[in-house]
XYZ file of C-alpha atoms in Angstrom:
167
model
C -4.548 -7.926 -3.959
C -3.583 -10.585 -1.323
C -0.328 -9.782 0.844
C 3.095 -11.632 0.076
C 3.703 -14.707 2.179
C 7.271 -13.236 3.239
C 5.539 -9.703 4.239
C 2.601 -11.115 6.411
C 5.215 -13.722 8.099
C 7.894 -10.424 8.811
C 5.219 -8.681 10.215
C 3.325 -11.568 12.334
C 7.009 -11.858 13.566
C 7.752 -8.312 14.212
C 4.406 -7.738 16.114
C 5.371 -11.132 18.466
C 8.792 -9.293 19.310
C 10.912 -12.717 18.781
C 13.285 -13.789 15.476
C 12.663 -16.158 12.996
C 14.567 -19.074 14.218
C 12.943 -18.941 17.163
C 9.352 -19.197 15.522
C 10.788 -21.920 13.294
C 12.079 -23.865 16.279
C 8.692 -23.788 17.314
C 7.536 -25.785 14.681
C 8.288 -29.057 15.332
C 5.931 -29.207 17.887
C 3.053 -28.844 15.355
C 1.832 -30.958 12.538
C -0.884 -29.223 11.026
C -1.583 -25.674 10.003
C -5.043 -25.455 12.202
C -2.628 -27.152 15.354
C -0.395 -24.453 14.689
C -2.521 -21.471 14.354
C -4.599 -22.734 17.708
C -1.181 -22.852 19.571
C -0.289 -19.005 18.264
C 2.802 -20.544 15.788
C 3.668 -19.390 12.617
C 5.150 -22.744 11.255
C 4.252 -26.300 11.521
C 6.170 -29.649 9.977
C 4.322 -31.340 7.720
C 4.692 -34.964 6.717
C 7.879 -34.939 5.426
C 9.469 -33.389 8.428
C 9.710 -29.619 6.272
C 8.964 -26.530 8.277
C 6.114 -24.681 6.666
C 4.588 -21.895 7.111
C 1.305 -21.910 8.934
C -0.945 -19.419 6.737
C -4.196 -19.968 5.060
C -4.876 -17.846 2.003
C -8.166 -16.060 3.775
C -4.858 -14.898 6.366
C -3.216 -13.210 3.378
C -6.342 -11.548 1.226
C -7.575 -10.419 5.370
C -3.993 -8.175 5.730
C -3.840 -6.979 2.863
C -2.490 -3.289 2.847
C -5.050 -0.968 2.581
C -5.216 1.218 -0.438
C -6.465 4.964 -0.237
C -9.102 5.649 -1.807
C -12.392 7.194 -1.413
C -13.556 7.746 2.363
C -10.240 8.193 3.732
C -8.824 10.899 5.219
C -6.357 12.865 3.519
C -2.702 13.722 5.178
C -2.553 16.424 7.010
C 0.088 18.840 7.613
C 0.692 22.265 9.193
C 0.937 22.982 5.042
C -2.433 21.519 3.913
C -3.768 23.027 7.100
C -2.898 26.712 5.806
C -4.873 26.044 2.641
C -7.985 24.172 4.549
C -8.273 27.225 6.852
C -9.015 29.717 4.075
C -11.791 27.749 2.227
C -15.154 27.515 3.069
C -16.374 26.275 6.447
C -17.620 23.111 5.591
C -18.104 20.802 8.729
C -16.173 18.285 7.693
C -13.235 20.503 7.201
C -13.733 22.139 10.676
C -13.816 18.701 12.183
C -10.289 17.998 9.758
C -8.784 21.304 10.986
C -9.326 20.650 14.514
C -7.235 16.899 14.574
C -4.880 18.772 12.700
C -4.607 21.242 15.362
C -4.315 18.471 17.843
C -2.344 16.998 16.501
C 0.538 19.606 15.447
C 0.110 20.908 19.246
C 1.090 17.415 20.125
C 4.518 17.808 18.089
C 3.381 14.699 15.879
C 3.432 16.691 12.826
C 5.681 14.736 10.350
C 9.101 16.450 9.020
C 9.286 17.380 5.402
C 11.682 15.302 3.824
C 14.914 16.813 2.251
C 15.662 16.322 -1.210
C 18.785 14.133 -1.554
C 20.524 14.952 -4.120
C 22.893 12.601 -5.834
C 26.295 13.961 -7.231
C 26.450 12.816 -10.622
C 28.927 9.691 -10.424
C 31.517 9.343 -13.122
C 31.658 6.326 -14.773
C 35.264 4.224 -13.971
C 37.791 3.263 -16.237
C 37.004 -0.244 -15.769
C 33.179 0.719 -17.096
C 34.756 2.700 -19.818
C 37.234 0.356 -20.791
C 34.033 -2.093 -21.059
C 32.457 -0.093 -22.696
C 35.024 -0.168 -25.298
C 35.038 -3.927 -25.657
C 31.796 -4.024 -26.241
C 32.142 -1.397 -29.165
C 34.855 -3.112 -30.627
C 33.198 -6.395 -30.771
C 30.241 -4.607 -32.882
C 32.563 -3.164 -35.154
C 34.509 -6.565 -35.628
C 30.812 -7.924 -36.387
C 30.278 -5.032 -38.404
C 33.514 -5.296 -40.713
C 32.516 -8.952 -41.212
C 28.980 -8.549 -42.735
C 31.124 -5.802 -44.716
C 29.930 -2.789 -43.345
C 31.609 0.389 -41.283
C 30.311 1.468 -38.117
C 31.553 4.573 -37.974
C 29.227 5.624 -34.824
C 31.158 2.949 -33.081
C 34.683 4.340 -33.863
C 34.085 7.821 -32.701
C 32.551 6.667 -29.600
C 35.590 4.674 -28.720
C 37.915 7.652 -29.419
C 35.680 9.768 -26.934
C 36.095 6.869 -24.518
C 39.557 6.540 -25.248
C 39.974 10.026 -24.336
C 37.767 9.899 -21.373
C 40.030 6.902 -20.031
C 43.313 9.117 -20.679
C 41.870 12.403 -18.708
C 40.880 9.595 -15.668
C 44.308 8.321 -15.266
């Protein structure tokens, strides 16, 4: 799957070290997408006078993000390294073991992320007072068609409650 115009043009900008109004300033000095790309400019104008972004398609399938997949090499950690050193001594682990090693002496190992835990967030009264409208509406539409929706009514009493113990 090609890249995302917006992604390859944040990251062609990010990688220059300068802002997008400056690139797009640049533009007017261009009028084609190959003048552009010879000069080193992300946008041209075309014949309108509209800045436009100066990207062929090949660009976008050619930075594509690499997906993992067979022949890469796995992450490793001081964690994964612990399990690799007590299998069997195939090479290719030794040879894995030993950038691991490297690179964990090096201090590059990456932190283990702590789980974030999210309080559980009360709904407000203005939610639960929506909430409310919304059930009273259904019963309205209920009552009309001639039925009860007595599911409905008990769930506005509980919100009704809820609404109370809130204020």
């Amino acid at each position: 799957m090609a890249m995302s115009l917006r992604t390859y043009l944040n990251n062609q900008i990010k990688e220059k070290g300068s802002s997008l109004t400056k690139e797009k300033a640049k533009a007017g000095k261009y009028k084609s997408i190959a003048a552009a790309k010879k000069a080193g400019a992300l946008y041209y104008t075309n014949k309108d006078g509209k800045v436009m972004a100066a990207v062929y398609a090949e660009d976008l399938k050619k930075a594509a993000p690499k997906k993992l997949g067979a022949g890469t090499q796995p992450k490793v950690t001081a964690r994964t390294l612990s399990s690799v050193k007590g299998g069997r001594g195939d090479n290719k682990n030794e040879v894995l073991i030993r950038r691991a090693e490297i690179a964990i002496s090096a201090g590059t190992e990456p932190k283990k992320p702590t789980a974030k835990v999210k309080p559980k967030s009360r709904p407000t009264i203005t939610q639960l007072k929506a909430e409310q409208r919304k059930l009273r509406t259904k019963i309205a539409n209920a009552r009309q068609k001639g039925k009860d929706d007595k599911a409905a009514s008990a769930r506005i009493k509980q919100l009704t409650t809820m609404i109370n113990k809130l204020k």
